[in-house]
Short mmCIF file of C-alpha atoms in Angstrom, two decimals:
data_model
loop_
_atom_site.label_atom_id
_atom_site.label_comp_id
_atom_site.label_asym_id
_atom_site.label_seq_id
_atom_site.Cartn_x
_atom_site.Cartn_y
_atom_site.Cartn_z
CA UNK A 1 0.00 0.00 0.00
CA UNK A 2 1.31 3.66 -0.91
CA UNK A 3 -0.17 6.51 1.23
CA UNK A 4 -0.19 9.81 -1.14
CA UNK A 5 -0.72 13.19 0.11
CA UNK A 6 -1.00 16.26 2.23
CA UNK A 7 -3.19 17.92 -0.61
CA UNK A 8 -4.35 21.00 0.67
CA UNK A 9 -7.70 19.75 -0.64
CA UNK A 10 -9.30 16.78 -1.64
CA UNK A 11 -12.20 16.77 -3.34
CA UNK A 12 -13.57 13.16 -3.50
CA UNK A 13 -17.63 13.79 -5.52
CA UNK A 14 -18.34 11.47 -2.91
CA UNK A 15 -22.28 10.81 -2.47
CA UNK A 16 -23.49 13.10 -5.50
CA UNK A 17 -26.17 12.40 -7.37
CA UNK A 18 -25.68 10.53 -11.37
CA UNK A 19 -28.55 12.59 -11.90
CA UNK A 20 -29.97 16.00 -11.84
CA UNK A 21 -28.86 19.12 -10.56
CA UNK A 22 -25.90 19.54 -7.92
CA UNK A 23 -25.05 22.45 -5.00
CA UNK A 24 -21.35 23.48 -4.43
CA UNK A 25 -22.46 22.59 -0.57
CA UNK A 26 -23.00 19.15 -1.65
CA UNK A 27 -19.40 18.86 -2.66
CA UNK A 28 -17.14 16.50 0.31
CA UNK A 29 -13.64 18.59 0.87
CA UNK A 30 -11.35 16.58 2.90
CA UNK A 31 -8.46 19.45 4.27
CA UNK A 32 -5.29 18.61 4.44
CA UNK A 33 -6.05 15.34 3.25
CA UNK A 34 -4.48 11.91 1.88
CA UNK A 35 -4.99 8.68 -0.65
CA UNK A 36 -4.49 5.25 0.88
CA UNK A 37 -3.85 2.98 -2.21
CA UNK A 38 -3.71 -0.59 -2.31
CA UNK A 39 -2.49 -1.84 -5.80
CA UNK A 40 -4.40 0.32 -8.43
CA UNK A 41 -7.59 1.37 -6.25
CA UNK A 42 -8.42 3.56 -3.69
CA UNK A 43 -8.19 2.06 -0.24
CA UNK A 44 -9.13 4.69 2.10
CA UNK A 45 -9.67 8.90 1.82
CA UNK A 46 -8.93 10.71 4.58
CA UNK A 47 -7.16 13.10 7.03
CA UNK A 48 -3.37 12.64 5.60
CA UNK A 49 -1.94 12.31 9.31
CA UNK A 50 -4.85 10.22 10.46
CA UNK A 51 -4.27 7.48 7.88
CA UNK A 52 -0.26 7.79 7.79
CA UNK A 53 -0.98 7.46 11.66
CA UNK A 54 -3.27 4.35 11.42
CA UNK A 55 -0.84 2.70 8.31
CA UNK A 56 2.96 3.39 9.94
CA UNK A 57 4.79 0.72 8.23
CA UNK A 58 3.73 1.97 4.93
CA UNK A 59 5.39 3.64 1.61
CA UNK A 60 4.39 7.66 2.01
CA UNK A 61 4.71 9.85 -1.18
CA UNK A 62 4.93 13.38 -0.10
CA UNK A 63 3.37 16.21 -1.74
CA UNK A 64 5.25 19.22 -1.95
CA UNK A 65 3.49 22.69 -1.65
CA UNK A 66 0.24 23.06 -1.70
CA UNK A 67 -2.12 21.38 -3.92
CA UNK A 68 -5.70 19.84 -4.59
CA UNK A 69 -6.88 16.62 -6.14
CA UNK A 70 -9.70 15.66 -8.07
CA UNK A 71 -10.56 12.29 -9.48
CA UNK A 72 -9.29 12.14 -13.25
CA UNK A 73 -11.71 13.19 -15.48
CA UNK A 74 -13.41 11.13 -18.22
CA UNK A 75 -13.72 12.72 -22.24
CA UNK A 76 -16.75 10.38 -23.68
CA UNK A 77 -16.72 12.14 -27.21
CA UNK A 78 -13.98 12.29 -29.53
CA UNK A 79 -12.16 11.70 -32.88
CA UNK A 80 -9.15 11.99 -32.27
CA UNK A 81 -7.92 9.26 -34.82
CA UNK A 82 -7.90 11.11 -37.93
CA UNK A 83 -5.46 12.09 -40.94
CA UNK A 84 -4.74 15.80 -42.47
CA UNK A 85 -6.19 19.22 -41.22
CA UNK A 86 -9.26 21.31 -41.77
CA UNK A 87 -7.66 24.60 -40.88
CA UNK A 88 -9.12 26.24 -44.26
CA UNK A 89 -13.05 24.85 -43.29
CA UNK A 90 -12.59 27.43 -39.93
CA UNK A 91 -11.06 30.13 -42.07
CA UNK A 92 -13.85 29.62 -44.61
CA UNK A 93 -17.21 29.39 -41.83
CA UNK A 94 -15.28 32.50 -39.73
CA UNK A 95 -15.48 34.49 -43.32
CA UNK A 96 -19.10 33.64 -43.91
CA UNK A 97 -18.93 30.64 -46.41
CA UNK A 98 -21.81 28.17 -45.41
CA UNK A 99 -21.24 23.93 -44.80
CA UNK A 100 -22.75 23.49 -48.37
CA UNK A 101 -20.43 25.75 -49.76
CA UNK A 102 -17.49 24.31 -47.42
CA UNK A 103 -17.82 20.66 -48.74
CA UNK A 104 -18.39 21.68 -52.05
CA UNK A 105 -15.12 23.41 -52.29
CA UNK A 106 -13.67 20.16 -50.85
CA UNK A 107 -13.78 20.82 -47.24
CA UNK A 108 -15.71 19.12 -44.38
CA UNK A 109 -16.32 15.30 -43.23
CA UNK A 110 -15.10 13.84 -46.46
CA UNK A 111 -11.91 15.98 -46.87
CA UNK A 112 -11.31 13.89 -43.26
CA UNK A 113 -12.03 11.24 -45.12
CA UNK A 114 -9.58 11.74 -47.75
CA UNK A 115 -6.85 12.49 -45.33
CA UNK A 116 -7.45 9.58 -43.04
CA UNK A 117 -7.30 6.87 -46.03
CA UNK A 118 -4.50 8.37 -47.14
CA UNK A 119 -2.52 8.06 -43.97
CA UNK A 120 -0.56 4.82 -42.84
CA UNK A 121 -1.50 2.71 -39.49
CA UNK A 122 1.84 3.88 -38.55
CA UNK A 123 1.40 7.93 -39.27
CA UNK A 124 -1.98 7.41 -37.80
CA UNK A 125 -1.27 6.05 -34.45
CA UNK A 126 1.70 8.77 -34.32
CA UNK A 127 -0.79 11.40 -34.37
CA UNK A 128 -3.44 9.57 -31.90
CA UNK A 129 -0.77 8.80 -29.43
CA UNK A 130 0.33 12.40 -29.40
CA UNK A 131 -3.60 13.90 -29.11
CA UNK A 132 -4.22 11.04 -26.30
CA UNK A 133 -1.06 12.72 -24.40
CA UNK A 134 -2.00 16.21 -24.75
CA UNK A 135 -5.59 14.75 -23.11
CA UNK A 136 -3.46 13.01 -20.12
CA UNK A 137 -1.69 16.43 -19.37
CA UNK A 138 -5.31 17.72 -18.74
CA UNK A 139 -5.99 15.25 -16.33
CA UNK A 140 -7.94 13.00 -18.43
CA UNK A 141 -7.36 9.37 -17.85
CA UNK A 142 -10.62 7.55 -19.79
CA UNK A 143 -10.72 9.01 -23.66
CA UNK A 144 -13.42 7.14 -25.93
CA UNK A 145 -11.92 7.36 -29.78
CA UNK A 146 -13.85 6.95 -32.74
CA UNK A 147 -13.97 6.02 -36.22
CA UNK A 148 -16.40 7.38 -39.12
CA UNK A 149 -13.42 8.73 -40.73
CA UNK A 150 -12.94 5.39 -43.14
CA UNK A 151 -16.29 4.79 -44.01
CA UNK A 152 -15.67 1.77 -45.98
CA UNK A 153 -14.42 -2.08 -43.93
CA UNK A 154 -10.65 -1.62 -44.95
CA UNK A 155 -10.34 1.90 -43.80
CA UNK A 156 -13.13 2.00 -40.86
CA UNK A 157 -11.10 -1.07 -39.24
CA UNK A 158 -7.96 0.75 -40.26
CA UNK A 159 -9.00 3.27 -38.05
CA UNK A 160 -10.41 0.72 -35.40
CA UNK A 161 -7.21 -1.45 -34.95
CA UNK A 162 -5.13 1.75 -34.97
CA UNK A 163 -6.96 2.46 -31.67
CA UNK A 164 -6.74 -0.92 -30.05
CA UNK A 165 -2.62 -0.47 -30.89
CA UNK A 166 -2.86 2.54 -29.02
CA UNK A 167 -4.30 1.28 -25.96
CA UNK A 168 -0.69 -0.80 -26.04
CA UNK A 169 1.17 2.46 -25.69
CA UNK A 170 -0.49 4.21 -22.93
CA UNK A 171 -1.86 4.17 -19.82
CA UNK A 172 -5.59 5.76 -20.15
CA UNK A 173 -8.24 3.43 -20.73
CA UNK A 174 -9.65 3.94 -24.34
CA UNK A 175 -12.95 2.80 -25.22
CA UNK A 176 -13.32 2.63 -29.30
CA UNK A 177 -16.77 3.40 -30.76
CA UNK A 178 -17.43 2.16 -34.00
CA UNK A 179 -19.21 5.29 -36.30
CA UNK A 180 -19.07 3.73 -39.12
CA UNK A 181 -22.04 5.68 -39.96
CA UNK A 182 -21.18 9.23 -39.68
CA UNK A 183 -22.28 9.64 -42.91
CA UNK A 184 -22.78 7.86 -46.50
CA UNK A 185 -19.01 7.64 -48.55
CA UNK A 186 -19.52 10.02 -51.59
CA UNK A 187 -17.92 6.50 -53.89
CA UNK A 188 -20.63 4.78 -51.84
CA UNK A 189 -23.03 3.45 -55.22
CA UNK A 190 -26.19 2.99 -52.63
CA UNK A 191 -28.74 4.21 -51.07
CA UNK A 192 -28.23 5.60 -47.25
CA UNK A 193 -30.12 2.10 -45.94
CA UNK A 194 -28.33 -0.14 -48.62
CA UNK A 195 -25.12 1.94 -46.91
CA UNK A 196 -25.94 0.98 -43.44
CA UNK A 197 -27.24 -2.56 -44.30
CA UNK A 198 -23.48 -2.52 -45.89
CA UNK A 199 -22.19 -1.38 -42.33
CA UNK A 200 -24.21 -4.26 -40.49
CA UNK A 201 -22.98 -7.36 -42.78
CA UNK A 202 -19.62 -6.21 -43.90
CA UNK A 203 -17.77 -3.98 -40.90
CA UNK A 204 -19.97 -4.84 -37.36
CA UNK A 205 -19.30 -8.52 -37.56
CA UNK A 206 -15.33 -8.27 -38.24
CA UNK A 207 -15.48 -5.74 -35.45
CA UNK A 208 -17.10 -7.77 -33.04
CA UNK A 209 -15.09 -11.07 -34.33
CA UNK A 210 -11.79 -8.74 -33.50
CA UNK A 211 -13.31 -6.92 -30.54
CA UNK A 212 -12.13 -3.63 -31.85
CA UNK A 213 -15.13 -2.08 -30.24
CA UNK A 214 -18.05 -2.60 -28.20
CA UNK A 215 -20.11 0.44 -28.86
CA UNK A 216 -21.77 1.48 -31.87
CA UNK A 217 -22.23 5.47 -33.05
CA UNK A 218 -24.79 6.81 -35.45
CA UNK A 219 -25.10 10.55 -36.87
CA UNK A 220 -28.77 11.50 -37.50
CA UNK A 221 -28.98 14.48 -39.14
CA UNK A 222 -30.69 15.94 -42.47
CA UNK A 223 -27.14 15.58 -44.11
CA UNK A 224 -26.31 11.95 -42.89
CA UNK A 225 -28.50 9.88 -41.75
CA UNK A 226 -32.71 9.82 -41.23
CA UNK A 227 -34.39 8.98 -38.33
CA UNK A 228 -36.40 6.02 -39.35
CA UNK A 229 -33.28 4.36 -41.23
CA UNK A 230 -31.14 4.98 -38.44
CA UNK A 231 -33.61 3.74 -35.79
CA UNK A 232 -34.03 0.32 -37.50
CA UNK A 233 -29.90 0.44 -37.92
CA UNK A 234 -29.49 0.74 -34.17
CA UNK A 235 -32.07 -1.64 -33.54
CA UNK A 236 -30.45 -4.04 -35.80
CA UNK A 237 -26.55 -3.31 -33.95
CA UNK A 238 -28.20 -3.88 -30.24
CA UNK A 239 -29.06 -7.35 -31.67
CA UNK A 240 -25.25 -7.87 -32.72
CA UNK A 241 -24.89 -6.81 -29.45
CA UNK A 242 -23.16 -3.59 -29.55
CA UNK A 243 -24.20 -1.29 -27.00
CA UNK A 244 -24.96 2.33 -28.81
CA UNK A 245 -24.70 6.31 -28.44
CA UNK A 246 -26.01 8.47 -30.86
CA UNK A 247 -24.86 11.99 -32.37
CA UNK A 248 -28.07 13.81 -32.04
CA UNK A 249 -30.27 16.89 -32.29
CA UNK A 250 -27.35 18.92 -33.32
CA UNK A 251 -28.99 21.07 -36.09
CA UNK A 252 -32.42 19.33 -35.74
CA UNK A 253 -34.64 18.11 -33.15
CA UNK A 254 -36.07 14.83 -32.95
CA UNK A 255 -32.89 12.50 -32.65
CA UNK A 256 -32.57 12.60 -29.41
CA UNK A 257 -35.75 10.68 -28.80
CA UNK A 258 -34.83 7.68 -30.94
CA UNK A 259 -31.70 7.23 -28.51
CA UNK A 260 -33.96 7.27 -25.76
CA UNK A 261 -35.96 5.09 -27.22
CA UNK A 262 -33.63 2.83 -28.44
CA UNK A 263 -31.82 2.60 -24.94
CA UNK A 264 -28.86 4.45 -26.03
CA UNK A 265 -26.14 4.91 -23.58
CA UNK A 266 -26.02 8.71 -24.44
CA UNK A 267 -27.48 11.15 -26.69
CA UNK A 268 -24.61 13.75 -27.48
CA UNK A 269 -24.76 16.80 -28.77
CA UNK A 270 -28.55 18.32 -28.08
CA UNK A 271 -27.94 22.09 -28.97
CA UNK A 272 -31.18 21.73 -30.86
CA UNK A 273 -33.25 19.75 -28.23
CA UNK A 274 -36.46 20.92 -27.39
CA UNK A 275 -38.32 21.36 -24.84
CA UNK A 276 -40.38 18.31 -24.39
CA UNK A 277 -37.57 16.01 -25.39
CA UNK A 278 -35.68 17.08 -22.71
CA UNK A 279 -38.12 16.09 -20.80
CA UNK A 280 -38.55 12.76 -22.54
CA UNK A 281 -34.38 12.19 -21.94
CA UNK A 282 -34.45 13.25 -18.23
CA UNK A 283 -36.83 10.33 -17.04
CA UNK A 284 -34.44 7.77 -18.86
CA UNK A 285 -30.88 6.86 -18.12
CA UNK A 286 -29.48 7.65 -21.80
CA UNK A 287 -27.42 10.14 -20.61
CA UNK A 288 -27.28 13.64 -22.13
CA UNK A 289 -23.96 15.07 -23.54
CA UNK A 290 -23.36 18.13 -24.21
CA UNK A 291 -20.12 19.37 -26.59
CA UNK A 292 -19.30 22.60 -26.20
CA UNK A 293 -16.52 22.55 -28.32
CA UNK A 294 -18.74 22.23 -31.06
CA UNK A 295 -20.50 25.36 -30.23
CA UNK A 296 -17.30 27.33 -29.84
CA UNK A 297 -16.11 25.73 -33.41
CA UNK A 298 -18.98 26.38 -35.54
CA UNK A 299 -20.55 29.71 -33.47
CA UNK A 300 -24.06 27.69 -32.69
CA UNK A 301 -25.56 27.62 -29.49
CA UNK A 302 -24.99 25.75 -26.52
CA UNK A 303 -26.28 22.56 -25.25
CA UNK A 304 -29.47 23.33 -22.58
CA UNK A 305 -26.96 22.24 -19.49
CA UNK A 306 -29.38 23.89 -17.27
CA UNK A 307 -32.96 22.73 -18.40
CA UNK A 308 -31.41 19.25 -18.52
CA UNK A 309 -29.98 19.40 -15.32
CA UNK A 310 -32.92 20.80 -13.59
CA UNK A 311 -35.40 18.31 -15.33
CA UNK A 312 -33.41 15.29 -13.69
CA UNK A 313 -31.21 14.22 -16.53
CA UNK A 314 -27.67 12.84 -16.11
CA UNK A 315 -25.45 15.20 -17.95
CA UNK A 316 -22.27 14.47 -19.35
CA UNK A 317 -19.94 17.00 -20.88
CA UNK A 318 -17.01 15.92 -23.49
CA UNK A 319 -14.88 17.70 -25.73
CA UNK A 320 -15.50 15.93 -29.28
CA UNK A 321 -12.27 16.62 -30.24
CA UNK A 322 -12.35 16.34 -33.97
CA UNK A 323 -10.46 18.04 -37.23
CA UNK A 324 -13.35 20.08 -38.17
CA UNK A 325 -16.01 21.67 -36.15
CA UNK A 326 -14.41 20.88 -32.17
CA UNK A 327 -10.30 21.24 -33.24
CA UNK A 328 -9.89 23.00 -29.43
CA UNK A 329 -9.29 19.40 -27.60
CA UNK A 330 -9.14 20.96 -24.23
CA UNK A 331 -12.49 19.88 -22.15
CA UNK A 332 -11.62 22.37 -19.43
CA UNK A 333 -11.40 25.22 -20.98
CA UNK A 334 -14.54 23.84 -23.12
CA UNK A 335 -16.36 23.34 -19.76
CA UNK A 336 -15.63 26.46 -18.04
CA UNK A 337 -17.12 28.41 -20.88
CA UNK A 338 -20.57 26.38 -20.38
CA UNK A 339 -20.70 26.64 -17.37
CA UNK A 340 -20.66 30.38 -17.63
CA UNK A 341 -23.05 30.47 -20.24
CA UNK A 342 -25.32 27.73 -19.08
CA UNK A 343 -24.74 28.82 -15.22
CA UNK A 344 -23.33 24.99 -14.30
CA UNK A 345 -22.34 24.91 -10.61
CA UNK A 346 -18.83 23.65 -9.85
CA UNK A 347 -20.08 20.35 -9.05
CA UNK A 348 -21.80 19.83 -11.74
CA UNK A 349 -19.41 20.53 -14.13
CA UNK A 350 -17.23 18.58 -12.07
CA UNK A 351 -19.49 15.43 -11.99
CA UNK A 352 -20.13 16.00 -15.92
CA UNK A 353 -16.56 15.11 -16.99
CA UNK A 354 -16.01 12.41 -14.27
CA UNK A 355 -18.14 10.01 -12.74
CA UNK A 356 -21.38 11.01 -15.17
CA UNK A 357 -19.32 10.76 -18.32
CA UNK A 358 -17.78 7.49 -17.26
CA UNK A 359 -21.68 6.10 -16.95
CA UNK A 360 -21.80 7.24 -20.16
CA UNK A 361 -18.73 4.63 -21.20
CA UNK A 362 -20.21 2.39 -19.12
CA UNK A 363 -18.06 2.83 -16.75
CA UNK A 364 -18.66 2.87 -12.47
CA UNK A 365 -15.08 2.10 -11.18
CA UNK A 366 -13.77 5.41 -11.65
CA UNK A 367 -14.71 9.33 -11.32
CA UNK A 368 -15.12 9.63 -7.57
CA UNK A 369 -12.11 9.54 -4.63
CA UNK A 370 -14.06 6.31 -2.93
CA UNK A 371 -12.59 3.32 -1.68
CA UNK A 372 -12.80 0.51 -4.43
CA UNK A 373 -12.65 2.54 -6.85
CA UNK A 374 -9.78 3.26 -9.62
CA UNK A 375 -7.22 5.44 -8.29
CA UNK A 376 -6.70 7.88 -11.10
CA UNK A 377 -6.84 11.61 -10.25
CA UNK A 378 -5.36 15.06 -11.32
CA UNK A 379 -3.48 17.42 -8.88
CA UNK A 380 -3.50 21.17 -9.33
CA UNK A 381 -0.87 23.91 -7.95
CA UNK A 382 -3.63 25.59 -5.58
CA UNK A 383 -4.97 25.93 -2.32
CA UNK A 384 -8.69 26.30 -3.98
CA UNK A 385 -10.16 23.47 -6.09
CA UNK A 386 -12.71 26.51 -7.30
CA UNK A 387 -9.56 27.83 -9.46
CA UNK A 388 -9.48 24.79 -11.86
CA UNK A 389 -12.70 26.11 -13.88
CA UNK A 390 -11.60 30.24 -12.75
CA UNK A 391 -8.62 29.50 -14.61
CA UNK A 392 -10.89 28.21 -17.72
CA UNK A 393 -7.81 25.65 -18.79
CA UNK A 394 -5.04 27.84 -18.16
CA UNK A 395 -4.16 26.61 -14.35
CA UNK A 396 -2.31 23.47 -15.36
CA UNK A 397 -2.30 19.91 -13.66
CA UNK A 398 0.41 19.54 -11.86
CA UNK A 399 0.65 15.83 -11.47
CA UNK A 400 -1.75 12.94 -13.31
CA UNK A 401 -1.53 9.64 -11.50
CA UNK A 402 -3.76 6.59 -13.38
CA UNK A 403 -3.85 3.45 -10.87
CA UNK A 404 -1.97 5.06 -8.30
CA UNK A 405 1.11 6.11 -10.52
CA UNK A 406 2.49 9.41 -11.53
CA UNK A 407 2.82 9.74 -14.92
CA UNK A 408 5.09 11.40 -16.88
CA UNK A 409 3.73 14.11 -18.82
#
């Protein structure tokens, strides 16, 4: 066992709520406080010279200065695998040009596309490997990765195998989703439903038989995919038995209640939700993400944080790191900036990129300071956990430990 500590604070998200709204008083700050850990979980949280007290023989890493620590947080929504650069599409939207007019001129999803066929396994797990460590320097231990950049079974599982090489060359846990169906491959000679039938018999069952991923993505939307298709499509992968998350209501209502529906894991996006569909998602346990970093790349409006929070849903908030509309990657800063436009308490944004993101993945061993759980958390140069979201991504983490360890960032 390995005793860790004094942090100045330590702020566990012990006994909060997965759902609904949260109070900074509701927050547990243990002062001057320490992390018993026994192998790669959390043994005991608690007064730092209580527990080095109670555990004497034991190995004590000392903190220097003063800090905080907060449990590692979890990014449920990116693409982060991906070839080339789509600089020129935010040039382009800033000076007025319109997505049409963006694709048309060879920009948007497909000029992804392009890039990421075009790159090697080897130039492509270069680049992933490199993203995943700028996300570790954050803090951010859990990072789900996903494809949709192939769109046809050599590339898509190009993309997929690239991530499961990853996950041999770091320490985060990443969980690959399988969006084959972000949208329908211009050299695709089909119909959208003769595209996805092409997703269910040709890529799903090699992914399953390789267990590149156990989660499957869809993107319903007037320029990808319809609702009716894409409901009998997710039907069809729960069968295969792929658990599923949707891309929804992002320009257009109505998605998000198929992934309710459906029993989706999470509904992400939601800037266009309205009001009785949040509703509708708040009474089920698909949880609700929102991506900010959408908003800030494209200039739309932000996810309802605040309705959804206050009608009872379980609210999520990830990054969706990708080369065209969310190229920011840093869910802090991301996070501060809804939270001051959706007026997100501390803890909530707090519990939306840990413990309520990792029920997004799935996940309950990790997101909370608790003993049993996964001892990955992020320290911070501060005697006030409040300046983590002040400092809107600019107060750095000091130290990142996954299963107990520092790592080297």
């Amino acid at each position: 066992m390995k005793l860790i500590g004094p942090f100045k604070q330590v702020v566990t998200l012990a006994n909060l709520p997965l759902r609904g709204k949260i109070s900074d008083e509701q927050l547990e700050i243990i002062v001057d406080g320490g992390i018993l850990i026994n192998n790669d979980k959390i043994q005991k949280v608690g007064n730092f010279e209580t527990l080095k007290s109670e555990n004497q023989s034991i190995e004590v890493e000392e903190i220097e200065g003063e800090q905080i620590v907060l449990p590692a947080f979890t990014d449920s929504h990116t693409h982060i695998c991906f070839g080339g650069n789509r600089a020129n599409d935010f040039a382009m939207r800033n000076a007025g040009k319109s997505y049409l007019e963006i694709a048309e001129s060879g920009g948007g999803i497909w000029s992804s596309v392009q890039h990421t066929r075009n790159a090697s396994e080897e130039e492509l797990l270069k680049t992933l490997l490199e993203r995943i460590d700028f996300l570790i320097s954050l803090g951010i231990t859990t990072i789900e990765v996903k494809s949709g950049y192939g769109l046809d079974v050599e590339n898509e599982l190009k993309m997929l195998r690239t991530i499961k090489k990853a996950q041999e060359h770091t320490k985060a846990t990443l969980v690959p989703t399988c969006l084959s169906a972000h949208l329908k491959p211009r050299d695709f000679e089909g119909s959208n439903e003769e595209y996805l039938q092409y997703i269910l018999k040709k890529i799903l069952p090699i992914v399953k038989e390789e267990n590149l991923a156990k989660r499957v993505d869809i993107f319903i939307e007037k320029s990808a995919f319809q609702p009716e298709e894409s409901k009998a499509f997710l039907l069809e992968t729960k069968k295969l038995g792929f658990d599923i998350t949707v891309h929804a209501d992002q320009f257009t209502p109505g998605s998000s209640r198929i992934a309710v529906e459906v029993g989706a894991k999470s509904a992400d996006h939601l800037e266009a939700t309205v009001e009785e569909d949040i509703e509708f998602i708040a009474q089920s346990e698909t949880v609700a993400t929102a991506l900010p970093g959408a908003s800030l790349g494209l200039g739309e409006k932000f996810s309802p944080a605040r309705k959804l929070l206050d009608a009872g849903a379980i609210l999520a908030i990830a990054s969706d790191w990708n080369p065209g509309s969310a190229p920011m990657g840093n869910l802090i800063t991301q996070a501060s900036i809804l939270a001051t436009f959706e007026k997100l308490t501390t803890a909530e944004v707090l519990a939306g990129i840990t413990f309520r993101s990792s029920f997004a993945l799935g996940l309950d061993d990790r997101g909370k300071l608790e003993a049993g759980l996964k001892a990955d958390f992020v320290t911070f140069k501060t005697d006030n956990f409040q300046n983590v979201l002040y400092h809107q991504g600019s107060l750095k983490a000091e130290s990142v430990y996954i299963e107990g360890r520092k790592i080297n960032k």
